[in-house]
Amino acid sequence: MHLAKRWFWTLLLAAGVAGLAGYLTATLLPATYQAQARLLVGGVAPDINAVRVAESLALTYAELATTDPQLQRVIDRLALDMTTSELEESVSVVANGTTRIITVQATHTDPEVTADIANTVADEMILYSRRGLVRPESQLETIEPAETPTASTGTSPSLIAFLAGAAGLIAAGIIVASLEYFNHTVKTRQDLADLTGTPLLGAVNIGHGYAPTPIQPLVVEAGPETKTAFGYRTLGNRMPLGEPGDEDRVRTLLVVGSQSGEGSGEFAANLAAILSRAGRSITLIDADEVDKQVTRMFVPEGRVGLSELLALHEQEQTTAEAIDRVRIIRVPALSIIPVGMNEQAVVREERAERLLGIVRASSELVILSGASLDRSATALTWARLVDAVVIVARADVTRVEHLQSGVDSLGLVEATLVGAVLLERQRREKIRRPRESIQPATVNDLNAPVHPVAGSSTWSGRGAAAPSTPGSASERHTVGD
């Protein structure tokens, strides 16, 4: 039932195409007609010895009827345009030894010719039986001549269409089952829960059909009334974050995928927007130095960010002022720290922990969008430092071996894996683009001076590492709804 639901339209299309092909083929084939004549050997009331002789002769006559000389005589009499081999395939002579009745059956595309062939073959058998010495037990007589058939005996097009459709459905089912058997990807929510060994927090629709834009990158803001946005809101309520004020509540959360291309960054951004609308103060950090999905969504141009913060002097990094210089405040409750422009080959754990502590002091929840576990080792560093980790998988994309390896890696660094989320393609929704966009409440000035980094290139608002676009940051970066 699961395969039928997932591949419903494919199976239906296969059955429909096969059925249509079968129907068209059946309608193009010529109609076939069938007629039969019946003969009796030895008369109706001979003695017992004559009956035994007639029974043996019936089998002999049936074999002689389809010999080449006999068939050639039929062809000559009817002037048929066929060979004896072709006629033999169209004629069937069957003897019933018990009743001494011989049945001559003919098949042809012309109903009149069909009856003529059956009757002519029977006449030639009678003529053959009268050669030489004629005895009563060897006589043949026609008891039922062949009549011109009025209806075709070929299979009806509707029946052929049904059988072809069933065959197409079975063939497609075998192919689908083979693909599912050899395709080692996560397919269902139950698969994800079993493979990760963690609670399934829910599923989110990524087949909503909305194309993010720099002005409006979030589907939950573009279509707040859609089922996709409802799924994010439900997922936000299921997140095991704890209540504000609890000492053991989750303050830092890492969203990570096991392989590239799953869309974990888009998921983290929409989740952060939903939680901020619920009244939480959220800081979203793009810690994905590989795909940089969150940064690409909110910052169309290059901008300093996390990588530059991690490269600062220890005393400079510990100040909130340095973090505020790279922070983008989208709305009062949601701010974003982009990934930055420097390469992050290695993240020093003590610096990352100190940075998280400063950001956490100014936000109720810090959400990090991490790089995929199969392409970056920095994700494991962040996983060890945060309070909780949520792993995402994409249906029919995430491979089982990658997911298992990612979960094992998180276990090795003693990360707290609190749940899993499945990104799946559900029914496409129509989302109207809003006419007005949400302008960011504050976008800090990039021109503020920043101390150079020891052992690295100079990071300054006016230096080479900063964007060389004119105007203020609010003019350069329109990050809105």
mmCIF file with all atom_site columns, N, CA, C and O in Angstrom, residues 2 18 36 80 98 142 164 184 207 223 249 252 257 274 305 308 345 351 353 404 409 422-423 443-444 453 470:
data_model
loop_
_atom_site.group_PDB
_atom_site.id
_atom_site.type_symbol
_atom_site.label_atom_id
_atom_site.label_alt_id
_atom_site.label_comp_id
_atom_site.label_asym_id
_atom_site.label_entity_id
_atom_site.label_seq_id
_atom_site.pdbx_PDB_ins_code
_atom_site.Cartn_x
_atom_site.Cartn_y
_atom_site.Cartn_z
_atom_site.occupancy
_atom_site.B_iso_or_equiv
_atom_site.pdbx_formal_charge
_atom_site.auth_seq_id
_atom_site.auth_comp_id
_atom_site.auth_asym_id
_atom_site.auth_atom_id
_atom_site.pdbx_PDB_model_num
ATOM 1   N N  . HIS A 1 2   ? 2.002   1.176   0.687   1.00 0.00 ? 2   HIS A N  1
ATOM 2   C CA . HIS A 1 2   ? 2.898   2.332   0.694   1.00 0.00 ? 2   HIS A CA 1
ATOM 3   C C  . HIS A 1 2   ? 3.461   2.591   -0.706  1.00 0.00 ? 2   HIS A C  1
ATOM 4   O O  . HIS A 1 2   ? 3.494   3.741   -1.176  1.00 0.00 ? 2   HIS A O  1
ATOM 5   N N  . ALA A 1 18  ? -0.614  1.200   -21.468 1.00 0.00 ? 18  ALA A N  1
ATOM 6   C CA . ALA A 1 18  ? -0.658  -0.177  -21.952 1.00 0.00 ? 18  ALA A CA 1
ATOM 7   C C  . ALA A 1 18  ? -2.060  -0.544  -22.435 1.00 0.00 ? 18  ALA A C  1
ATOM 8   O O  . ALA A 1 18  ? -2.218  -1.192  -23.476 1.00 0.00 ? 18  ALA A O  1
ATOM 9   N N  . GLN A 1 36  ? -17.726 -24.228 -38.861 1.00 0.00 ? 36  GLN A N  1
ATOM 10  C CA . GLN A 1 36  ? -17.401 -25.651 -38.745 1.00 0.00 ? 36  GLN A CA 1
ATOM 11  C C  . GLN A 1 36  ? -18.491 -26.515 -39.383 1.00 0.00 ? 36  GLN A C  1
ATOM 12  O O  . GLN A 1 36  ? -19.673 -26.178 -39.357 1.00 0.00 ? 36  GLN A O  1
ATOM 13  N N  . LEU A 1 80  ? -8.354  -20.050 -53.907 1.00 0.00 ? 80  LEU A N  1
ATOM 14  C CA . LEU A 1 80  ? -7.819  -19.298 -52.768 1.00 0.00 ? 80  LEU A CA 1
ATOM 15  C C  . LEU A 1 80  ? -6.401  -18.821 -53.049 1.00 0.00 ? 80  LEU A C  1
ATOM 16  O O  . LEU A 1 80  ? -5.599  -19.542 -53.665 1.00 0.00 ? 80  LEU A O  1
ATOM 17  N N  . THR A 1 98  ? -15.234 -41.930 -30.091 1.00 0.00 ? 98  THR A N  1
ATOM 18  C CA . THR A 1 98  ? -16.372 -42.514 -29.376 1.00 0.00 ? 98  THR A CA 1
ATOM 19  C C  . THR A 1 98  ? -17.666 -42.341 -30.155 1.00 0.00 ? 98  THR A C  1
ATOM 20  O O  . THR A 1 98  ? -18.485 -43.273 -30.261 1.00 0.00 ? 98  THR A O  1
ATOM 21  N N  . THR A 1 142 ? -22.385 -35.809 -44.434 1.00 0.00 ? 142 THR A N  1
ATOM 22  C CA . THR A 1 142 ? -22.435 -34.537 -43.709 1.00 0.00 ? 142 THR A CA 1
ATOM 23  C C  . THR A 1 142 ? -23.689 -34.494 -42.849 1.00 0.00 ? 142 THR A C  1
ATOM 24  O O  . THR A 1 142 ? -24.806 -34.682 -43.343 1.00 0.00 ? 142 THR A O  1
ATOM 25  N N  . ALA A 1 164 ? -4.206  -5.814  -21.458 1.00 0.00 ? 164 ALA A N  1
ATOM 26  C CA . ALA A 1 164 ? -2.973  -5.052  -21.665 1.00 0.00 ? 164 ALA A CA 1
ATOM 27  C C  . ALA A 1 164 ? -2.738  -4.074  -20.515 1.00 0.00 ? 164 ALA A C  1
ATOM 28  O O  . ALA A 1 164 ? -1.603  -3.892  -20.059 1.00 0.00 ? 164 ALA A O  1
ATOM 29  N N  . HIS A 1 184 ? 18.558  2.804   -1.935  1.00 0.00 ? 184 HIS A N  1
ATOM 30  C CA . HIS A 1 184 ? 18.740  2.857   -0.481  1.00 0.00 ? 184 HIS A CA 1
ATOM 31  C C  . HIS A 1 184 ? 18.636  4.300   0.016   1.00 0.00 ? 184 HIS A C  1
ATOM 32  O O  . HIS A 1 184 ? 19.620  4.914   0.418   1.00 0.00 ? 184 HIS A O  1
ATOM 33  N N  . GLY A 1 207 ? 7.773   20.596  -1.496  1.00 0.00 ? 207 GLY A N  1
ATOM 34  C CA . GLY A 1 207 ? 7.232   20.675  -2.847  1.00 0.00 ? 207 GLY A CA 1
ATOM 35  C C  . GLY A 1 207 ? 6.145   21.721  -2.972  1.00 0.00 ? 207 GLY A C  1
ATOM 36  O O  . GLY A 1 207 ? 5.192   21.560  -3.725  1.00 0.00 ? 207 GLY A O  1
ATOM 37  N N  . GLY A 1 223 ? 3.566   32.615  2.277   1.00 0.00 ? 223 GLY A N  1
ATOM 38  C CA . GLY A 1 223 ? 2.275   31.926  2.342   1.00 0.00 ? 223 GLY A CA 1
ATOM 39  C C  . GLY A 1 223 ? 1.944   31.501  3.749   1.00 0.00 ? 223 GLY A C  1
ATOM 40  O O  . GLY A 1 223 ? 1.972   30.297  4.062   1.00 0.00 ? 223 GLY A O  1
ATOM 41  N N  . ARG A 1 249 ? 16.298  24.598  29.774  1.00 0.00 ? 249 ARG A N  1
ATOM 42  C CA . ARG A 1 249 ? 15.745  24.779  28.434  1.00 0.00 ? 249 ARG A CA 1
ATOM 43  C C  . ARG A 1 249 ? 16.872  24.825  27.392  1.00 0.00 ? 249 ARG A C  1
ATOM 44  O O  . ARG A 1 249 ? 18.026  25.113  27.719  1.00 0.00 ? 249 ARG A O  1
ATOM 45  N N  . THR A 1 252 ? 20.713  26.753  22.593  1.00 0.00 ? 252 THR A N  1
ATOM 46  C CA . THR A 1 252 ? 21.395  26.676  21.300  1.00 0.00 ? 252 THR A CA 1
ATOM 47  C C  . THR A 1 252 ? 20.977  25.389  20.599  1.00 0.00 ? 252 THR A C  1
ATOM 48  O O  . THR A 1 252 ? 20.993  24.303  21.180  1.00 0.00 ? 252 THR A O  1
ATOM 49  N N  . GLY A 1 257 ? 22.126  18.331  8.281   1.00 0.00 ? 257 GLY A N  1
ATOM 50  C CA . GLY A 1 257 ? 21.762  17.200  7.441   1.00 0.00 ? 257 GLY A CA 1
ATOM 51  C C  . GLY A 1 257 ? 22.932  16.262  7.293   1.00 0.00 ? 257 GLY A C  1
ATOM 52  O O  . GLY A 1 257 ? 24.083  16.614  7.560   1.00 0.00 ? 257 GLY A O  1
ATOM 53  N N  . ILE A 1 274 ? 9.390   31.131  12.192  1.00 0.00 ? 274 ILE A N  1
ATOM 54  C CA . ILE A 1 274 ? 8.184   30.681  12.891  1.00 0.00 ? 274 ILE A CA 1
ATOM 55  C C  . ILE A 1 274 ? 8.338   30.860  14.394  1.00 0.00 ? 274 ILE A C  1
ATOM 56  O O  . ILE A 1 274 ? 7.421   31.347  15.086  1.00 0.00 ? 274 ILE A O  1
ATOM 57  N N  . GLY A 1 305 ? 31.002  38.012  8.405   1.00 0.00 ? 305 GLY A N  1
ATOM 58  C CA . GLY A 1 305 ? 30.086  37.304  9.292   1.00 0.00 ? 305 GLY A CA 1
ATOM 59  C C  . GLY A 1 305 ? 30.813  36.388  10.246  1.00 0.00 ? 305 GLY A C  1
ATOM 60  O O  . GLY A 1 305 ? 31.812  36.754  10.860  1.00 0.00 ? 305 GLY A O  1
ATOM 61  N N  . GLU A 1 308 ? 34.700  35.677  10.069  1.00 0.00 ? 308 GLU A N  1
ATOM 62  C CA . GLU A 1 308 ? 35.533  36.785  10.540  1.00 0.00 ? 308 GLU A CA 1
ATOM 63  C C  . GLU A 1 308 ? 35.491  36.907  12.060  1.00 0.00 ? 308 GLU A C  1
ATOM 64  O O  . GLU A 1 308 ? 36.496  37.239  12.699  1.00 0.00 ? 308 GLU A O  1
ATOM 65  N N  . ALA A 1 345 ? 38.535  26.556  7.353   1.00 0.00 ? 345 ALA A N  1
ATOM 66  C CA . ALA A 1 345 ? 39.063  25.192  7.262   1.00 0.00 ? 345 ALA A CA 1
ATOM 67  C C  . ALA A 1 345 ? 38.878  24.451  8.578   1.00 0.00 ? 345 ALA A C  1
ATOM 68  O O  . ALA A 1 345 ? 38.478  23.292  8.612   1.00 0.00 ? 345 ALA A O  1
ATOM 69  N N  . ARG A 1 351 ? 36.966  29.170  20.771  1.00 0.00 ? 351 ARG A N  1
ATOM 70  C CA . ARG A 1 351 ? 36.447  30.412  20.210  1.00 0.00 ? 351 ARG A CA 1
ATOM 71  C C  . ARG A 1 351 ? 34.970  30.260  19.842  1.00 0.00 ? 351 ARG A C  1
ATOM 72  O O  . ARG A 1 351 ? 34.177  31.178  20.040  1.00 0.00 ? 351 ARG A O  1
ATOM 73  N N  . GLU A 1 353 ? 32.832  28.258  21.248  1.00 0.00 ? 353 GLU A N  1
ATOM 74  C CA . GLU A 1 353 ? 32.057  28.210  22.484  1.00 0.00 ? 353 GLU A CA 1
ATOM 75  C C  . GLU A 1 353 ? 31.886  29.598  23.075  1.00 0.00 ? 353 GLU A C  1
ATOM 76  O O  . GLU A 1 353 ? 30.810  29.957  23.568  1.00 0.00 ? 353 GLU A O  1
ATOM 77  N N  . GLN A 1 404 ? 22.931  7.003   8.490   1.00 0.00 ? 404 GLN A N  1
ATOM 78  C CA . GLN A 1 404 ? 23.458  6.204   9.588   1.00 0.00 ? 404 GLN A CA 1
ATOM 79  C C  . GLN A 1 404 ? 24.852  6.666   10.000  1.00 0.00 ? 404 GLN A C  1
ATOM 80  O O  . GLN A 1 404 ? 25.167  6.733   11.187  1.00 0.00 ? 404 GLN A O  1
ATOM 81  N N  . SER A 1 409 ? 28.295  9.619   13.806  1.00 0.00 ? 409 SER A N  1
ATOM 82  C CA . SER A 1 409 ? 29.264  10.684  14.063  1.00 0.00 ? 409 SER A CA 1
ATOM 83  C C  . SER A 1 409 ? 28.793  11.595  15.184  1.00 0.00 ? 409 SER A C  1
ATOM 84  O O  . SER A 1 409 ? 29.589  12.008  16.045  1.00 0.00 ? 409 SER A O  1
ATOM 85  N N  . LEU A 1 422 ? 11.619  15.086  8.536   1.00 0.00 ? 422 LEU A N  1
ATOM 86  C CA . LEU A 1 422 ? 11.633  14.612  7.162   1.00 0.00 ? 422 LEU A CA 1
ATOM 87  C C  . LEU A 1 422 ? 11.140  15.720  6.240   1.00 0.00 ? 422 LEU A C  1
ATOM 88  O O  . LEU A 1 422 ? 10.064  16.290  6.443   1.00 0.00 ? 422 LEU A O  1
ATOM 89  N N  . LEU A 1 423 ? 11.929  16.030  5.225   1.00 0.00 ? 423 LEU A N  1
ATOM 90  C CA . LEU A 1 423 ? 11.547  16.993  4.198   1.00 0.00 ? 423 LEU A CA 1
ATOM 91  C C  . LEU A 1 423 ? 11.036  16.196  3.010   1.00 0.00 ? 423 LEU A C  1
ATOM 92  O O  . LEU A 1 423 ? 11.788  15.455  2.378   1.00 0.00 ? 423 LEU A O  1
ATOM 93  N N  . VAL A 1 443 ? 19.956  47.172  10.081  1.00 0.00 ? 443 VAL A N  1
ATOM 94  C CA . VAL A 1 443 ? 21.078  46.503  9.458   1.00 0.00 ? 443 VAL A CA 1
ATOM 95  C C  . VAL A 1 443 ? 22.296  47.317  9.798   1.00 0.00 ? 443 VAL A C  1
ATOM 96  O O  . VAL A 1 443 ? 22.425  48.464  9.405   1.00 0.00 ? 443 VAL A O  1
ATOM 97  N N  . ASN A 1 444 ? 23.184  46.736  10.580  1.00 0.00 ? 444 ASN A N  1
ATOM 98  C CA . ASN A 1 444 ? 24.284  47.503  11.135  1.00 0.00 ? 444 ASN A CA 1
ATOM 99  C C  . ASN A 1 444 ? 25.261  47.941  10.065  1.00 0.00 ? 444 ASN A C  1
ATOM 100 O O  . ASN A 1 444 ? 25.418  47.304  9.028   1.00 0.00 ? 444 ASN A O  1
ATOM 101 N N  . VAL A 1 453 ? 43.145  41.171  12.338  1.00 0.00 ? 453 VAL A N  1
ATOM 102 C CA . VAL A 1 453 ? 43.261  39.841  12.920  1.00 0.00 ? 453 VAL A CA 1
ATOM 103 C C  . VAL A 1 453 ? 44.718  39.418  12.888  1.00 0.00 ? 453 VAL A C  1
ATOM 104 O O  . VAL A 1 453 ? 45.394  39.518  11.865  1.00 0.00 ? 453 VAL A O  1
ATOM 105 N N  . PRO A 1 470 ? 28.410  50.932  -2.701  1.00 0.00 ? 470 PRO A N  1
ATOM 106 C CA . PRO A 1 470 ? 28.208  52.243  -2.121  1.00 0.00 ? 470 PRO A CA 1
ATOM 107 C C  . PRO A 1 470 ? 27.007  52.282  -1.211  1.00 0.00 ? 470 PRO A C  1
ATOM 108 O O  . PRO A 1 470 ? 26.151  51.405  -1.234  1.00 0.00 ? 470 PRO A O  1
#
